[in-house]
Amino acid sequence: MGKKVSAQLFRINKFNNYKNKWVFTNYNISYNITILHKYIIMHNIVHNNNILTSIYFYYFNNNVTVLGKVYNKVYYKFYTNFLLCYFKFMCKNTIYINLYRLVSYYKYINFLKLFVKINLLRHFSIKQLYQKLYYYLVNRNNLFLGIKIIISGRLERNDLSNSDIFKFGYITFNKINMYVEYDFFYLNTKYGVIGIKIWVLNYV
C-alpha cells in the first residue's frame, strides 16, 4: 500500500493552503523569486490570473535588494519603476507593487532556508546544524507548529549518498486545517551536490 499524502491536495479541489513551487491552479499561479544578500531577505510572490499581476516585497532593516545591490528608502521610487518595466515586459499585465516590513522575519520559510544554507556552507556538519536549529526553535516557542527537513547526498565524507531527516514539533500532512509551506534547493559542497527539502506546518 502506498504512503498517504496530503488529503488537502488529493481529496478536495482546494490548493490555497499548500504552498510550494509545483502545485498551482489555473486561476492562481505562484512563482517564488528569492534574492538573498547577506542579512537581507526579499521574498517576491507573483500571483498571475491573466488579468492582474501583484508583486509583494517583504523586507526588513529598512532596505531592499536589487540583484545584489542595496538601496534604502530614498530609492524606492527608482526601484519600483525598474520592477514595473521589467514585469510589464514579462507579464504584459497590470502591475501593483506593495512593500511590507517584516517584524518577525525569522518565522518565514525563506529565513529558515537561509539559516540551513549558511550553516552548511560554514561548517558542513549535519550534527552542528541540527544542534543550532534545535536551539533556535526552542528559544522561539510557538513559532512553528512543526518542521521537517530532509538532506540528501554525500554527507560528511560518506562514499555513498544517503538521506538525513530532521523533525521538530507536530508533523502531519493529512489535516485540512494545516497551512503547509514547502521549499527545496540544491547546495554545492566540497563532497558533491546535496539536495535539501523543507516543510513548515502551521494552523490556517
PDB file of C-alpha atoms in Angstrom, residues 81-186:
ATOM      1  CA  ASN A  81       9.865  51.859 -11.640  1.00  0.00           C
ATOM      2  CA  PHE A  82      12.584  49.379 -12.528  1.00  0.00           C
ATOM      3  CA  LEU A  83      10.364  46.457 -11.496  1.00  0.00           C
ATOM      4  CA  LEU A  84       7.328  47.885 -13.267  1.00  0.00           C
ATOM      5  CA  CYS A  85       9.222  47.998 -16.547  1.00  0.00           C
ATOM      6  CA  TYR A  86      10.623  44.501 -16.066  1.00  0.00           C
ATOM      7  CA  PHE A  87       7.391  42.745 -15.102  1.00  0.00           C
ATOM      8  CA  LYS A  88       5.302  44.626 -17.663  1.00  0.00           C
ATOM      9  CA  PHE A  89       7.654  43.250 -20.285  1.00  0.00           C
ATOM     10  CA  MET A  90       7.494  39.728 -18.809  1.00  0.00           C
ATOM     11  CA  CYS A  91       3.797  39.527 -17.848  1.00  0.00           C
ATOM     12  CA  LYS A  92       2.209  42.191 -20.061  1.00  0.00           C
ATOM     13  CA  ASN A  93      -0.478  42.791 -17.423  1.00  0.00           C
ATOM     14  CA  THR A  94      -1.394  45.460 -14.908  1.00  0.00           C
ATOM     15  CA  ILE A  95       1.234  45.677 -12.164  1.00  0.00           C
ATOM     16  CA  TYR A  96       0.725  46.542  -8.495  1.00  0.00           C
ATOM     17  CA  ILE A  97       3.609  46.685  -6.037  1.00  0.00           C
ATOM     18  CA  ASN A  98       3.206  46.583  -2.247  1.00  0.00           C
ATOM     19  CA  LEU A  99       6.093  46.887   0.208  1.00  0.00           C
ATOM     20  CA  TYR A 100       5.877  45.275   3.642  1.00  0.00           C
ATOM     21  CA  ARG A 101       8.303  45.374   6.537  1.00  0.00           C
ATOM     22  CA  LEU A 102       8.858  42.044   8.272  1.00  0.00           C
ATOM     23  CA  VAL A 103       8.661  42.474  12.026  1.00  0.00           C
ATOM     24  CA  SER A 104       9.243  38.762  12.730  1.00  0.00           C
ATOM     25  CA  TYR A 105      11.204  37.818   9.625  1.00  0.00           C
ATOM     26  CA  TYR A 106      12.638  34.690  11.299  1.00  0.00           C
ATOM     27  CA  LYS A 107       9.292  32.866  11.179  1.00  0.00           C
ATOM     28  CA  TYR A 108       9.218  32.642   7.376  1.00  0.00           C
ATOM     29  CA  ILE A 109      10.445  29.638   5.430  1.00  0.00           C
ATOM     30  CA  ASN A 110      12.964  31.746   3.477  1.00  0.00           C
ATOM     31  CA  PHE A 111      14.773  32.690   6.669  1.00  0.00           C
ATOM     32  CA  LEU A 112      14.854  29.013   7.692  1.00  0.00           C
ATOM     33  CA  LYS A 113      16.210  28.169   4.263  1.00  0.00           C
ATOM     34  CA  LEU A 114      18.941  30.804   4.629  1.00  0.00           C
ATOM     35  CA  PHE A 115      19.732  29.528   8.148  1.00  0.00           C
ATOM     36  CA  VAL A 116      20.307  25.985   6.849  1.00  0.00           C
ATOM     37  CA  LYS A 117      22.308  27.171   3.843  1.00  0.00           C
ATOM     38  CA  ILE A 118      24.690  29.419   5.796  1.00  0.00           C
ATOM     39  CA  ASN A 119      25.431  26.812   8.473  1.00  0.00           C
ATOM     40  CA  LEU A 120      26.097  24.060   5.944  1.00  0.00           C
ATOM     41  CA  LEU A 121      28.423  26.277   3.915  1.00  0.00           C
ATOM     42  CA  ARG A 122      30.348  27.386   7.010  1.00  0.00           C
ATOM     43  CA  HIS A 123      30.746  24.035   8.761  1.00  0.00           C
ATOM     44  CA  PHE A 124      29.131  21.301   6.642  1.00  0.00           C
ATOM     45  CA  SER A 125      28.322  19.367   9.767  1.00  0.00           C
ATOM     46  CA  ILE A 126      24.848  17.864   9.961  1.00  0.00           C
ATOM     47  CA  LYS A 127      25.199  17.381  13.716  1.00  0.00           C
ATOM     48  CA  GLN A 128      26.136  21.033  14.342  1.00  0.00           C
ATOM     49  CA  LEU A 129      23.358  22.195  12.018  1.00  0.00           C
ATOM     50  CA  TYR A 130      20.717  20.212  13.926  1.00  0.00           C
ATOM     51  CA  GLN A 131      22.046  21.426  17.299  1.00  0.00           C
ATOM     52  CA  LYS A 132      21.863  25.089  16.217  1.00  0.00           C
ATOM     53  CA  LEU A 133      18.490  24.572  14.586  1.00  0.00           C
ATOM     54  CA  TYR A 134      17.062  22.917  17.698  1.00  0.00           C
ATOM     55  CA  TYR A 135      18.396  25.739  19.920  1.00  0.00           C
ATOM     56  CA  TYR A 136      16.937  28.305  17.512  1.00  0.00           C
ATOM     57  CA  LEU A 137      13.493  26.659  17.544  1.00  0.00           C
ATOM     58  CA  VAL A 138      13.355  26.064  21.307  1.00  0.00           C
ATOM     59  CA  ASN A 139      14.149  29.723  22.030  1.00  0.00           C
ATOM     60  CA  ARG A 140      11.279  30.797  19.772  1.00  0.00           C
ATOM     61  CA  ASN A 141       8.435  28.761  21.198  1.00  0.00           C
ATOM     62  CA  ASN A 142       5.190  28.544  19.185  1.00  0.00           C
ATOM     63  CA  LEU A 143       6.956  29.989  16.150  1.00  0.00           C
ATOM     64  CA  PHE A 144       6.140  26.926  14.050  1.00  0.00           C
ATOM     65  CA  LEU A 145       3.709  24.111  14.605  1.00  0.00           C
ATOM     66  CA  GLY A 146       6.124  21.665  13.017  1.00  0.00           C
ATOM     67  CA  ILE A 147       9.192  21.496  10.780  1.00  0.00           C
ATOM     68  CA  LYS A 148      10.569  18.702   8.646  1.00  0.00           C
ATOM     69  CA  ILE A 149      13.905  18.859   6.805  1.00  0.00           C
ATOM     70  CA  ILE A 150      15.386  16.181   4.543  1.00  0.00           C
ATOM     71  CA  ILE A 151      19.026  16.459   3.429  1.00  0.00           C
ATOM     72  CA  SER A 152      20.134  14.041   0.694  1.00  0.00           C
ATOM     73  CA  GLY A 153      23.538  13.457  -0.867  1.00  0.00           C
ATOM     74  CA  ARG A 154      27.065  12.607   0.226  1.00  0.00           C
ATOM     75  CA  LEU A 155      27.060  13.791   3.814  1.00  0.00           C
ATOM     76  CA  GLU A 156      30.299  14.267   5.767  1.00  0.00           C
ATOM     77  CA  ARG A 157      32.707  12.244   3.605  1.00  0.00           C
ATOM     78  CA  ASN A 158      30.401   9.282   3.064  1.00  0.00           C
ATOM     79  CA  ASP A 159      31.223   7.210  -0.004  1.00  0.00           C
ATOM     80  CA  LEU A 160      27.552   6.605  -0.767  1.00  0.00           C
ATOM     81  CA  SER A 161      24.743   9.117  -0.826  1.00  0.00           C
ATOM     82  CA  ASN A 162      22.094   8.865   1.860  1.00  0.00           C
ATOM     83  CA  SER A 163      19.353  10.932   3.450  1.00  0.00           C
ATOM     84  CA  ASP A 164      19.095  12.529   6.868  1.00  0.00           C
ATOM     85  CA  ILE A 165      15.799  13.698   8.378  1.00  0.00           C
ATOM     86  CA  PHE A 166      15.210  16.396  10.992  1.00  0.00           C
ATOM     87  CA  LYS A 167      11.784  16.725  12.635  1.00  0.00           C
ATOM     88  CA  PHE A 168      10.593  19.220  15.194  1.00  0.00           C
ATOM     89  CA  GLY A 169       7.113  19.650  16.625  1.00  0.00           C
ATOM     90  CA  TYR A 170       3.889  18.296  15.184  1.00  0.00           C
ATOM     91  CA  ILE A 171       4.274  16.801  11.693  1.00  0.00           C
ATOM     92  CA  THR A 172       1.250  15.714   9.653  1.00  0.00           C
ATOM     93  CA  PHE A 173       0.177  16.325   6.077  1.00  0.00           C
ATOM     94  CA  ASN A 174      -3.279  14.752   6.299  1.00  0.00           C
ATOM     95  CA  LYS A 175      -5.181  17.574   8.009  1.00  0.00           C
ATOM     96  CA  ILE A 176      -7.244  20.083   6.048  1.00  0.00           C
ATOM     97  CA  ASN A 177      -6.777  22.832   8.645  1.00  0.00           C
ATOM     98  CA  MET A 178      -2.987  22.897   8.163  1.00  0.00           C
ATOM     99  CA  TYR A 179      -1.052  25.533   6.235  1.00  0.00           C
ATOM    100  CA  VAL A 180       2.000  23.887   4.686  1.00  0.00           C
ATOM    101  CA  GLU A 181       4.946  25.757   3.200  1.00  0.00           C
ATOM    102  CA  TYR A 182       7.377  23.714   1.129  1.00  0.00           C
ATOM    103  CA  ASP A 183      10.665  24.653  -0.466  1.00  0.00           C
ATOM    104  CA  PHE A 184      13.717  22.887  -1.825  1.00  0.00           C
ATOM    105  CA  PHE A 185      17.148  23.870  -3.073  1.00  0.00           C
ATOM    106  CA  TYR A 186      20.493  22.377  -4.059  1.00  0.00           C
TER     107      TYR A 186
END
